[in-house]
Coordinates of C-alpha atoms and ligand atoms in Angstrom, one line a residue:
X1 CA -6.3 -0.8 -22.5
X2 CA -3.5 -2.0 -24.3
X3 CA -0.9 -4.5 -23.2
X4 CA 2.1 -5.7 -24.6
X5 CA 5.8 -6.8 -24.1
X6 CA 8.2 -4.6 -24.7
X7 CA 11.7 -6.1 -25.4
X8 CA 14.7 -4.5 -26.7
X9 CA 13.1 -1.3 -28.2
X10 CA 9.8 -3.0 -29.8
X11 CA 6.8 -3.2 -28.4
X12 CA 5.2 -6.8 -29.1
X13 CA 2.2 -9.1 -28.5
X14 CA 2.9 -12.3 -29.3
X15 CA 2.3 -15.4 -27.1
X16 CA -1.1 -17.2 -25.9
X17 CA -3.4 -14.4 -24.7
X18 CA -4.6 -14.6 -21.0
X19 CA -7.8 -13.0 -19.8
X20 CA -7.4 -9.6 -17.5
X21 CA -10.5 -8.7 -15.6
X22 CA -12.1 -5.6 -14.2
X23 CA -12.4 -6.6 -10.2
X24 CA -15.2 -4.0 -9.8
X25 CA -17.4 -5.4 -12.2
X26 CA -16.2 -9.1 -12.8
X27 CA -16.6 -8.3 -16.6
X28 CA -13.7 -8.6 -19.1
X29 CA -11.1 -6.1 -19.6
X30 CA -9.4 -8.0 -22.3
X31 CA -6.5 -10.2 -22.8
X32 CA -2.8 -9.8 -22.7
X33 CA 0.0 -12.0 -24.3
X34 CA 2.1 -14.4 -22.0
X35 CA 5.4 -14.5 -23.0
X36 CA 6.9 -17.4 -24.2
X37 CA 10.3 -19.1 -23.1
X38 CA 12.0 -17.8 -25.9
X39 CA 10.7 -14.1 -25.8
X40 CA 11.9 -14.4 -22.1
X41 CA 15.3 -15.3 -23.6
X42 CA 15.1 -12.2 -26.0
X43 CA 14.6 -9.9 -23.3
X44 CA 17.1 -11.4 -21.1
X45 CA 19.9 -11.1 -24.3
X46 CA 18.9 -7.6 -25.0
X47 CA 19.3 -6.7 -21.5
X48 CA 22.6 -8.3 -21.6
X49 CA 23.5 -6.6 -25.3
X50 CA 22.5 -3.1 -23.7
X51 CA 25.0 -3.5 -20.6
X52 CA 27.4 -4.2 -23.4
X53 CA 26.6 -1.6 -25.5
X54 CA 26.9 2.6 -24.5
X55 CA 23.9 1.9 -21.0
X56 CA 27.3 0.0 -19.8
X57 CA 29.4 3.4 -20.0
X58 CA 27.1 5.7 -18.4
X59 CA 28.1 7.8 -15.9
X60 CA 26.1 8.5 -12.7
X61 CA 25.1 12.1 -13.9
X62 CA 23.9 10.4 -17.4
X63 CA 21.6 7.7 -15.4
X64 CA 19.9 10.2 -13.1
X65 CA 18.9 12.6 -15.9
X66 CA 17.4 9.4 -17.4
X67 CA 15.4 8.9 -14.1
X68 CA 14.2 12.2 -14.1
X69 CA 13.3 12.2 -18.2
X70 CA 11.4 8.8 -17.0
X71 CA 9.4 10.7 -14.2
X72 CA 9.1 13.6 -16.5
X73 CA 6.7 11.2 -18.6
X74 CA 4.9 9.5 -16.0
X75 CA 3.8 12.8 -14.8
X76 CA 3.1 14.0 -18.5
X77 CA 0.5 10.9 -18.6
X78 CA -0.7 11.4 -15.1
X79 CA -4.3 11.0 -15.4
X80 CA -4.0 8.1 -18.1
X81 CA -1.5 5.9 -15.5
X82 CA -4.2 6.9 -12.3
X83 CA -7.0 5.4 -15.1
X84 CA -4.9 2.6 -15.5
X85 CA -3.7 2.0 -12.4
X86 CA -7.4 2.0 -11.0
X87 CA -8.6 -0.2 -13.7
X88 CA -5.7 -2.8 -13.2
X89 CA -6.7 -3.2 -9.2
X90 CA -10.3 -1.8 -9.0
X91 CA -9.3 0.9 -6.2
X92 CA -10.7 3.7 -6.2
X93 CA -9.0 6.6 -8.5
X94 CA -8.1 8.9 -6.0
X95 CA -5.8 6.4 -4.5
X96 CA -4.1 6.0 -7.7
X97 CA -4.0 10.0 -8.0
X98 CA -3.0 10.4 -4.4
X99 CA -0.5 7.1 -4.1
X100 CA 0.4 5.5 -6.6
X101 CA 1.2 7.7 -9.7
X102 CA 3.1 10.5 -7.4
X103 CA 4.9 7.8 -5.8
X104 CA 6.0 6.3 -9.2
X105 CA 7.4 9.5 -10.2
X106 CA 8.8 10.4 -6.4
X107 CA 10.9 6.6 -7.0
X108 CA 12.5 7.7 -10.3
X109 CA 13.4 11.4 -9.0
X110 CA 14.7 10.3 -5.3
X111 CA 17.2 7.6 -7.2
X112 CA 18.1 10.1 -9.6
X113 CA 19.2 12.7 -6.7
X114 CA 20.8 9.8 -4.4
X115 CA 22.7 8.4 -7.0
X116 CA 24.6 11.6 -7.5
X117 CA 25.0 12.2 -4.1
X118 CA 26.0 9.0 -2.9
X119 CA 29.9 9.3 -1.7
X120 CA 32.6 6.6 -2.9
X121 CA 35.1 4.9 -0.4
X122 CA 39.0 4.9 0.0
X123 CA 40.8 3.6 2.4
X124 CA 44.9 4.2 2.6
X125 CA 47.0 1.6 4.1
X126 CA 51.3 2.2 5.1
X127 CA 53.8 0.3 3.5
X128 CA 53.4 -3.0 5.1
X129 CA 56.7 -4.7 3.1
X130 CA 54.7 -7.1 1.6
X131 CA 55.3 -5.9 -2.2
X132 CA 53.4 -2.8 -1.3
X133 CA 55.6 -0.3 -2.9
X134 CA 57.4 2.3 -0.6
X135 CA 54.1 4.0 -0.2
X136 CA 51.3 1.3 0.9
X137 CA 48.7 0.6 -0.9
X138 CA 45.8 2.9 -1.7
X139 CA 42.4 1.2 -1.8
X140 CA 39.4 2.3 -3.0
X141 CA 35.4 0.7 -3.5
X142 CA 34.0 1.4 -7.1
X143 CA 30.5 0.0 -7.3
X144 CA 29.4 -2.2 -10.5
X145 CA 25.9 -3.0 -11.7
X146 CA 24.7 -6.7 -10.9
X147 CA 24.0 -6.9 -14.6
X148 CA 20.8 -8.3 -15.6
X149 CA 18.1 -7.8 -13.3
X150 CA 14.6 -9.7 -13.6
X151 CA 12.3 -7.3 -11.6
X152 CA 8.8 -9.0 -10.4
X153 CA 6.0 -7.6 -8.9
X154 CA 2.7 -7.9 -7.2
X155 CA -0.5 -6.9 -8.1
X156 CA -1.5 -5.1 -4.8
X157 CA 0.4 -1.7 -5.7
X158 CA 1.6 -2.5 -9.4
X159 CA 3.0 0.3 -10.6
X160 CA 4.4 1.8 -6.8
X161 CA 5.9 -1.4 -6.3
X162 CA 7.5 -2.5 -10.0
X163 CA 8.9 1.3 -10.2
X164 CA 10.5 0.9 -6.5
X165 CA 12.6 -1.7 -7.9
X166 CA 13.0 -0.6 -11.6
X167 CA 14.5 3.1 -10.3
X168 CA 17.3 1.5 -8.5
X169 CA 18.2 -1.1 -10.6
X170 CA 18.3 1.6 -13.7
X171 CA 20.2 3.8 -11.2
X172 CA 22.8 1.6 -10.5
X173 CA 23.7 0.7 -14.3
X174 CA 21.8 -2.5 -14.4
X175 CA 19.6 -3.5 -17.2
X176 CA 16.4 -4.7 -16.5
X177 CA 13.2 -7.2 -17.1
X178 CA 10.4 -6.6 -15.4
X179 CA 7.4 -8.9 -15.2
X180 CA 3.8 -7.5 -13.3
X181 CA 1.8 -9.6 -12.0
X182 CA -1.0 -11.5 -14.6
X183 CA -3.6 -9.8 -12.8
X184 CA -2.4 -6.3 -13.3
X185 CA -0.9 -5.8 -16.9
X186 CA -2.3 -1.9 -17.2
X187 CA -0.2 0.6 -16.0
X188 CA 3.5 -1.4 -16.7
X189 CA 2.9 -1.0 -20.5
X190 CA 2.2 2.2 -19.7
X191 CA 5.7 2.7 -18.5
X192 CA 7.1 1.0 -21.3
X193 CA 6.0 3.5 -23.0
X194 CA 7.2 6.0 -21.0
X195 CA 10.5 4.4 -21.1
X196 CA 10.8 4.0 -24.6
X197 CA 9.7 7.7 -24.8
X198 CA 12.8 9.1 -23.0
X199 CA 15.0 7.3 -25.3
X200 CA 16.8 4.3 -23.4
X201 CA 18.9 2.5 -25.7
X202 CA 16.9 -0.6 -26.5
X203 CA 17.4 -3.2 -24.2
X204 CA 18.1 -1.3 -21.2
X205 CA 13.9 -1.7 -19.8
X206 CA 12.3 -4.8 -21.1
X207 CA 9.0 -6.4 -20.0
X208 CA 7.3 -9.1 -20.4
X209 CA 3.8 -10.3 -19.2
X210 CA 2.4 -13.7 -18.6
X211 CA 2.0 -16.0 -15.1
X212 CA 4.3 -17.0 -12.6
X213 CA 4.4 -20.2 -12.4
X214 CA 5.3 -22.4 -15.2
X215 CA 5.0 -18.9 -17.0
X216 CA 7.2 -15.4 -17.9
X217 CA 8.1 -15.8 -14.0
X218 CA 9.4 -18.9 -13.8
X219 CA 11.4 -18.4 -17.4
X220 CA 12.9 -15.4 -15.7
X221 CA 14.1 -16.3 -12.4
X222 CA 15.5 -19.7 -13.5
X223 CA 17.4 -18.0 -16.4
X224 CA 21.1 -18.8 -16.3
X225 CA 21.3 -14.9 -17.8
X226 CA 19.8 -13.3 -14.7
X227 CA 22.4 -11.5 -12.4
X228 CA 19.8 -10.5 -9.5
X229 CA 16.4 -11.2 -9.2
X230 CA 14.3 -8.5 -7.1
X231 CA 10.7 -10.1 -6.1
X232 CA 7.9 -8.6 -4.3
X233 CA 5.1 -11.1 -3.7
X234 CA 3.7 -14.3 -1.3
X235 CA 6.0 -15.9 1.0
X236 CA 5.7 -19.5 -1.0
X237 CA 6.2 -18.2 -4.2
X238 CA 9.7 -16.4 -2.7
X239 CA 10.3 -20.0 -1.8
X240 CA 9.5 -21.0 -5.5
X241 CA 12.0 -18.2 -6.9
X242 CA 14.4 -19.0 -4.5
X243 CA 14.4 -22.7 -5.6
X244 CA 15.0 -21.6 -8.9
X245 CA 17.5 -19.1 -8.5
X246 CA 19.6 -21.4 -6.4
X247 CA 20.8 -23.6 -9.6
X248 CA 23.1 -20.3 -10.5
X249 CA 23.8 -19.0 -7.2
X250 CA 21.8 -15.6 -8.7
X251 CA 21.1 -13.1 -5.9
X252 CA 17.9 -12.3 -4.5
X253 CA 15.5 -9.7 -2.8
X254 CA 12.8 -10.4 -1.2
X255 CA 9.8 -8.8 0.3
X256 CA 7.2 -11.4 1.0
X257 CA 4.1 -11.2 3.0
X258 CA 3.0 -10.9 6.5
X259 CA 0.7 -11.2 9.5
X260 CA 1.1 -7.6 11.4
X261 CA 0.3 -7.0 14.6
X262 CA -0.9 -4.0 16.4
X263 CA -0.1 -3.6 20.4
X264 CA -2.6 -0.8 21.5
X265 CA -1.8 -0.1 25.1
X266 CA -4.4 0.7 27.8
X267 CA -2.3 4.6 27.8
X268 CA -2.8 5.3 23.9
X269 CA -5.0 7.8 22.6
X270 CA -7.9 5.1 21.8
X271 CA -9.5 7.3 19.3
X272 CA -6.3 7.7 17.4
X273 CA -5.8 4.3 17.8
X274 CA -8.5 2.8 16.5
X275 CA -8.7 5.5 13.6
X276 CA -5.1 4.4 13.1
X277 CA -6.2 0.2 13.2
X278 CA -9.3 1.3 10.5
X279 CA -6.9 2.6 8.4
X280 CA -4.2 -0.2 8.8
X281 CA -6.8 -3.0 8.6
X282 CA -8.7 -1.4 6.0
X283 CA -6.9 0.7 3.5
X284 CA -7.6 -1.2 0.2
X285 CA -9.6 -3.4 1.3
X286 CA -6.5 -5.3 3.4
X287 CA -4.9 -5.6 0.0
X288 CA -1.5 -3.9 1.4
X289 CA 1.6 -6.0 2.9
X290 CA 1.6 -3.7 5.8
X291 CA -2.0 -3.9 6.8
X292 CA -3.1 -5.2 10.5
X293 CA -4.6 -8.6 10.8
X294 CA -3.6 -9.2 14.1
X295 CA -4.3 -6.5 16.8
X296 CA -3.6 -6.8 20.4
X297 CA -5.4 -4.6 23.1
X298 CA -4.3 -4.2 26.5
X299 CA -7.4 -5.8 28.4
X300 CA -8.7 -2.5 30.6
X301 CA -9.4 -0.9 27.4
X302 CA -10.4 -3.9 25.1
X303 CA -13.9 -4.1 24.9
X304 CA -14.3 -0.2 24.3
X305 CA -11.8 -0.9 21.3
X306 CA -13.4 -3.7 20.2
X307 CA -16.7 -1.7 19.7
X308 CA -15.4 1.3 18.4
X309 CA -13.9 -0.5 15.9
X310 CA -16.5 -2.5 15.3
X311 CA -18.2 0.6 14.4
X312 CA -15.5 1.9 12.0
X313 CA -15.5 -1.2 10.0
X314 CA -19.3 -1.0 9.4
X315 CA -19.7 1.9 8.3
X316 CA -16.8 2.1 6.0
X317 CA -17.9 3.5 2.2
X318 CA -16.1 3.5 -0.6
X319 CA -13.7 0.7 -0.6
X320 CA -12.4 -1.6 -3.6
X321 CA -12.5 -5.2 -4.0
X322 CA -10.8 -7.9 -4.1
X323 CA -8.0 -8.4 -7.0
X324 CA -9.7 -11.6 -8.6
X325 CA -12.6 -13.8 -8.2
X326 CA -10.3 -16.6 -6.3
X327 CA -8.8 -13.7 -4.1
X328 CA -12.2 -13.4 -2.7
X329 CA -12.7 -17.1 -2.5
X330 CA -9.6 -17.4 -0.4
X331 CA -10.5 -14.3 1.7
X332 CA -14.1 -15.9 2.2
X333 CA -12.9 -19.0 3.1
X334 CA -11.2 -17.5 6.2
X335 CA -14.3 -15.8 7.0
X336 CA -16.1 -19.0 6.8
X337 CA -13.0 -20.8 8.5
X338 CA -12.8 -18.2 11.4
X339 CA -16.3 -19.1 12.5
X340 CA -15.6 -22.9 12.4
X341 CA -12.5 -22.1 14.4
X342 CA -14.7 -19.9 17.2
X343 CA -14.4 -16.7 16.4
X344 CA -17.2 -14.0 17.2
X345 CA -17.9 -12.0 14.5
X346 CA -18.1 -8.3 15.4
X347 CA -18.8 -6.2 12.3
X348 CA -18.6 -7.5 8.7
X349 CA -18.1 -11.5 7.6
X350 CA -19.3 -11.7 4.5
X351 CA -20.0 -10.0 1.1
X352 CA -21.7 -6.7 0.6
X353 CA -24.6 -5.8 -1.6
X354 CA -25.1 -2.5 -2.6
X355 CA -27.3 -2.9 -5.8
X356 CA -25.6 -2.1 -8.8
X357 CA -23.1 -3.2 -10.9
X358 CA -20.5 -3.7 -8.3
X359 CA -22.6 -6.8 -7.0
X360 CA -21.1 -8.4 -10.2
X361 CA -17.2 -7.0 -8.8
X362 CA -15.1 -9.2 -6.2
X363 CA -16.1 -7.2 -3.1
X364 CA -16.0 -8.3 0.9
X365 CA -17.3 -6.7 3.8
X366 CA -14.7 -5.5 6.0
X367 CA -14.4 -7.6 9.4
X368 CA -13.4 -7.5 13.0
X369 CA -13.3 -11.0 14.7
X370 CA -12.4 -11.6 18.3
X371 CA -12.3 -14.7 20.4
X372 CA -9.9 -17.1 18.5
X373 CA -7.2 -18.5 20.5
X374 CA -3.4 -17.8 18.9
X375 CA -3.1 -20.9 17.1
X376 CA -6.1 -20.5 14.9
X377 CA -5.2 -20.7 11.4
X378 CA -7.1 -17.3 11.2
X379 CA -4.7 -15.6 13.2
X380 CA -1.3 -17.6 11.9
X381 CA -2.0 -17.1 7.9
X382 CA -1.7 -14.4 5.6
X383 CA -5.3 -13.7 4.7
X384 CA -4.7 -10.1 2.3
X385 CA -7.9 -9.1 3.0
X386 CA -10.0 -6.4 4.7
X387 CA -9.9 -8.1 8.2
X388 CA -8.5 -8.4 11.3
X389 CA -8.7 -10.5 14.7
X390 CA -8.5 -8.6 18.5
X391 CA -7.0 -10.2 21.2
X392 CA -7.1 -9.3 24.7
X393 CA -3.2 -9.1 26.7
X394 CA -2.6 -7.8 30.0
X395 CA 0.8 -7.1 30.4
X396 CA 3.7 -5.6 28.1
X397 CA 5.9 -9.0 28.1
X398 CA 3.1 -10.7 27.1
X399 CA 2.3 -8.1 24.3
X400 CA 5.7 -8.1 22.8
X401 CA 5.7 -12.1 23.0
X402 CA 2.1 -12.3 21.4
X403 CA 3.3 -10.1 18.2
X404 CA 6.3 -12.2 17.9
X405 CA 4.7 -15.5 18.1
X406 CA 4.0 -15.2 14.1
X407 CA 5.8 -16.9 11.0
X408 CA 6.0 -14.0 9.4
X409 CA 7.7 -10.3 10.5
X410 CA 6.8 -7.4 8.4
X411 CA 5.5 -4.9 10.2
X412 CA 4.1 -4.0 13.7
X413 CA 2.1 -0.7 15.1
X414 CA 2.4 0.4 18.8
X415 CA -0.1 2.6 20.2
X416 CA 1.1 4.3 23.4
X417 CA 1.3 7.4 25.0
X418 CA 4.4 6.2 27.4
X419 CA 7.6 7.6 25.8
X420 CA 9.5 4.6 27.4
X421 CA 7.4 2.2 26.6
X422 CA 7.5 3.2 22.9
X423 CA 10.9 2.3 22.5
X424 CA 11.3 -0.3 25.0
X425 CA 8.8 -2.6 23.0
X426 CA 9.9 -1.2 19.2
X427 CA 12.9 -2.5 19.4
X428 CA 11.7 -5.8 20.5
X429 CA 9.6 -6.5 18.2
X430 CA 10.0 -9.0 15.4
X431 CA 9.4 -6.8 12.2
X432 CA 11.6 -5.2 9.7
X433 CA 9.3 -1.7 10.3
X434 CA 7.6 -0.9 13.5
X435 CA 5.5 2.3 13.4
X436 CA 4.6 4.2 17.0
X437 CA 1.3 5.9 16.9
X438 CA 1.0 6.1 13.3
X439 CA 0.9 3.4 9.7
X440 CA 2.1 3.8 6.6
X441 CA 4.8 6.5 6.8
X442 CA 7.3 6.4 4.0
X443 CA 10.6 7.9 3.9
X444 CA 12.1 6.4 0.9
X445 CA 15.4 6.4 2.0
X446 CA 14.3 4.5 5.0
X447 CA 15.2 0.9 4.9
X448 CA 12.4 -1.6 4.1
X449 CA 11.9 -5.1 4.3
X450 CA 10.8 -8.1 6.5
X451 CA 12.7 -10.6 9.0
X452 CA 11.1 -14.1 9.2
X453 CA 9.2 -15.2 6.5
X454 CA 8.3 -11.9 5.1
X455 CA 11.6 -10.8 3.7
X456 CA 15.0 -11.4 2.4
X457 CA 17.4 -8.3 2.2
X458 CA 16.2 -4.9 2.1
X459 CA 15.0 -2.1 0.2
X460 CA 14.8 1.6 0.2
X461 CA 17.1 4.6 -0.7
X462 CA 20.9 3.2 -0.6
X463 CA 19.7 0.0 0.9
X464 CA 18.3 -0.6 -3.2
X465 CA 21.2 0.6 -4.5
X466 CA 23.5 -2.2 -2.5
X467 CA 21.2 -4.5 -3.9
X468 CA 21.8 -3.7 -7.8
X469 CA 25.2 -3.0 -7.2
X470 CA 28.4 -4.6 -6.5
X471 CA 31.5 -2.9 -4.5
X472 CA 34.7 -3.6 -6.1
X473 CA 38.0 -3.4 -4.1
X474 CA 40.8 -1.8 -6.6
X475 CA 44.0 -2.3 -4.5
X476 CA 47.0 0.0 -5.8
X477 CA 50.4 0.1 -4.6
X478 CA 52.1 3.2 -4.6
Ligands
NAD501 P1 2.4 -13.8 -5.8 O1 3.6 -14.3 -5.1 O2 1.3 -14.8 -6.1 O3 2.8 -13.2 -7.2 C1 3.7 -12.1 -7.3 C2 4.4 -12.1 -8.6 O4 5.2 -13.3 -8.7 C3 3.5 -12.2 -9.8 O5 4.1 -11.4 -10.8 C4 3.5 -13.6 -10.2 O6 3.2 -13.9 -11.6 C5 4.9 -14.0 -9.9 N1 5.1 -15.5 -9.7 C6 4.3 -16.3 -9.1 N2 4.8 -17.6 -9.0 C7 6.1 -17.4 -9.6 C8 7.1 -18.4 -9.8 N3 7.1 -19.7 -9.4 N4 8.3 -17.9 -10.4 C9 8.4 -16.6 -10.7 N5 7.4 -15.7 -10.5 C10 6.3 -16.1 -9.9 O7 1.8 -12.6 -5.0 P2 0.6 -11.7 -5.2 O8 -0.6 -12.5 -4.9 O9 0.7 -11.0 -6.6 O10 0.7 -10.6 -4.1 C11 0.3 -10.7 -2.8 C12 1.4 -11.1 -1.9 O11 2.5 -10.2 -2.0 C13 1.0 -11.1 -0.4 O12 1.6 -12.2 0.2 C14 1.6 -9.8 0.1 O13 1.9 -9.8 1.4 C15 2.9 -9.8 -0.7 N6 3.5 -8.4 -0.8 C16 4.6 -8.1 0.0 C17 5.1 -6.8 -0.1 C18 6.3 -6.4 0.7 O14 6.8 -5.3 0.5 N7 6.8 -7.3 1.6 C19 4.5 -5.8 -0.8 C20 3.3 -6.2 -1.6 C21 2.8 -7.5 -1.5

């Protein structure tokens, strides 16, 4: 696999080299270059250079058939960014085939067609005699890129979450560097290359790989040159960024991490419900900012979810493992740390063995615990793992209270067959996405994002676009 920066037009691999790793085996999958200050400060001037050059007089119809020429070319490498994309994370492929990849492209094409349909604002306003002219004033709302745009992203879903952001921000005129995550380098060369093959003047896409802190991250965000910064990533390091991007008031988006909780009510369809806690506990291996790690369960119906779930978790096949070798460390500590606080464990708790090479790879058994009071560290902080912790509640006030008592407010799931109920409690709840009787249902031109600790701002369809963009009031008497 190849990585390397990609800054105004060139391709490059100069800095220290940093070791990338293969999660499913724990064996090297080579080194990329961490960029140095100063190639930080390239990108950020060519990015600046483009804005100034012809990317700064494109016209909406211009940027969109860029988008599409970009998803054009992750769909012409399809199979080479699923390879990548399962190599970087160590999930299996047909995730990347069935979520990532097509959602990369789906991100380039639905900015492309909702930046050409997306209406401009006037307003007219009668002569008022204050220097108006005899007929008022017309007003009207033209939108202006940010500018520069440092784009950084997690390592959970690289390429979904780095192209989320990147679409927008190339759809609303900005130019952009983009830093992945040190753990997954893979597939954002890859789109370099894409984007270098649909023929963006240089400077317009620019990355750059390296660490966060002290690293290409920190260079970035505390760059006087940076107009916006749009992060995806922990809640501490969102109050890092947001440290640094204070010193020049630069703009920021945040989607940070979270603790969600499930309310399954004693009236839900239990088998769909505990299908749909499986899934939300367990799709790669917890590794998702919306995954469960908190469910409630109305007491009638508790202890048959409990063991039904129980079930699920142990006989899940199949799964990944952890990003890293401290990724499982941490996870495993909370394992270790939920029995010390009390917990029973009901399925899962430690690592699995399964005797081959994946013995060598960063994998955890998934795990249902039970018994822990509320303030348990277990069920307070962020683990990002394949777990989750069920708690008994007997009425609906005490549900709704019991998912909001959290730091964090990214997503909740309510499982209930009462109509009423549904959007009684939805409402109510403390997260910036709360799914009835299902998980993990995107619209893109939904808006996303978390309230708490999980989120500044949000994202999504023309919620992005307000991000990148500025609206300029042009006042004209007539
Ligand atoms: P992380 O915060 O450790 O790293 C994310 C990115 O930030 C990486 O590219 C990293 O190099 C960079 N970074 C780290 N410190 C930095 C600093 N001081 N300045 C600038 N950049 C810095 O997060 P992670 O471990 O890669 O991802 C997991 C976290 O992301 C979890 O908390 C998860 O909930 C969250 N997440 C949230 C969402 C969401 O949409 N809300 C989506 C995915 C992941």
């Amino acid at each position: 696999m190849r990585y390397a920066h990609y800054v105004s037009g060139a391709f490059r691999s100069d800095g220290d080299p940093f070791p990338v790793t293969d999660p499913t085996s724990g064996r090297s999958a080579g080194t990329a270059p961490a960029a140095s200050e100063a190639l930080v400060d390239s990108a950020v001037t060519a990015a600046r250079e483009a804005l100034h050059g012809p990317w700064g007089a494109t016209g909406t119809e211009e940027r969109a058939r860029v988008l599409h020429r970009i998803a054009d070319g992750i769909e012409a490498r399809f199979a080479e960014f699923a390879e990548a994309e399962a190599a970087d994370t160590g999930r299996p492929r047909e995730f990347a085939e069935t979520v990532d990849v097509p959602r990369a492209i789906r991100n380039f094409r639905a900015y492309a067609d909702l930046l050409t349909g997306r209406p401009e604002r006037a307003y007219t306003t009668p002569a008022t005699g204050g220097g108006s002219g005899d007929g008022g004033v017309l007003n009207y709302a033209v939108r202006r890129p940010l500018g520069v745009v440092a784009v950084i992203a997690p390592w959970n879903l690289p390429l979904l979450l780095m192209s989320w952001k990147v679409a927008p921000a190339l759809a609303a005129g900005n130019a952009v560097v983009a830093k992945p995550s040190e753990e997954t380098p893979g597939t954002a060369t890859l789109l370099a290359e894409v984007v270098d093959a649909a023929g963006l003047p240089p400077g317009v896409f620019n990355l750059v790989h390296g660490h966060g802190q002290g690293g290409a991250g920190e260079f970035l965000t505390s760059h006087p040159g940076v107009d916006g910064i749009a992060f995806t990533g922990a809640s501490a390091t969102g109050t890092a960024i947001m440290r640094a991007a204070a010193d020049h008031l630069t703009p920021v988006s945040f989607e940070l991490g979270g603790k969600n909780a499930a309310l399954v009510f004693a009236d839900a369809d239990l088998d769909a419900a505990v299908a749909g806690t499986a899934r939300s506990s367990f799709t790669h291996s917890g590794q998702i900012c919306l995954c469960t790690e908190r469910v409630y369960v109305q007491r009638p119906v508790f202890e048959e979810f409990v063991a039904a779930l129980g079930r699920k978790a142990a006989a899940l096949g199949g799964y990944g493992p952890m990003i890293s070798a401290a990724h499982r460390s941490k996870v495993l500590s909370y394992y270790r740390l939920a029995v010390e606080e009390g917990a029973t464990v009901v399925s899962g708790g430690g690592v699995p063995r399964f005797g081959d090479g994946r013995d060598e790879g960063f994998y955890v058994e998934p795990t249902v615990l039970t018994g822990l009071p509320q303030t348990a560290r277990t069920v307070r902080e962020e683990i990002f793992g394949p777990v989750c912790h069920v708690a008994p509640f007997d009425t609906e006030e005490e549900a709704v209270r019991l998912a909001n008592d959290s730091p964090y407010g990214l997503a909740a799931t309510v499982w209930t067959k009462d109509l009423s109920r549904a959007h009684r409690v939805a409402p109510r709840v403390e997260a910036g996405v709360v799914w009835v009787n299902c998980w993990n249902v995107r619209d893109l031109r939904t808006p996303f994002g978390g309230v708490k600790a999980s989120g500044i701002g949000r994202e999504g369809g023309e919620h992005s676009l307000d991000f990148f963009s500025e609206p300029v009031n042009v006042c004209v008497g007539i």
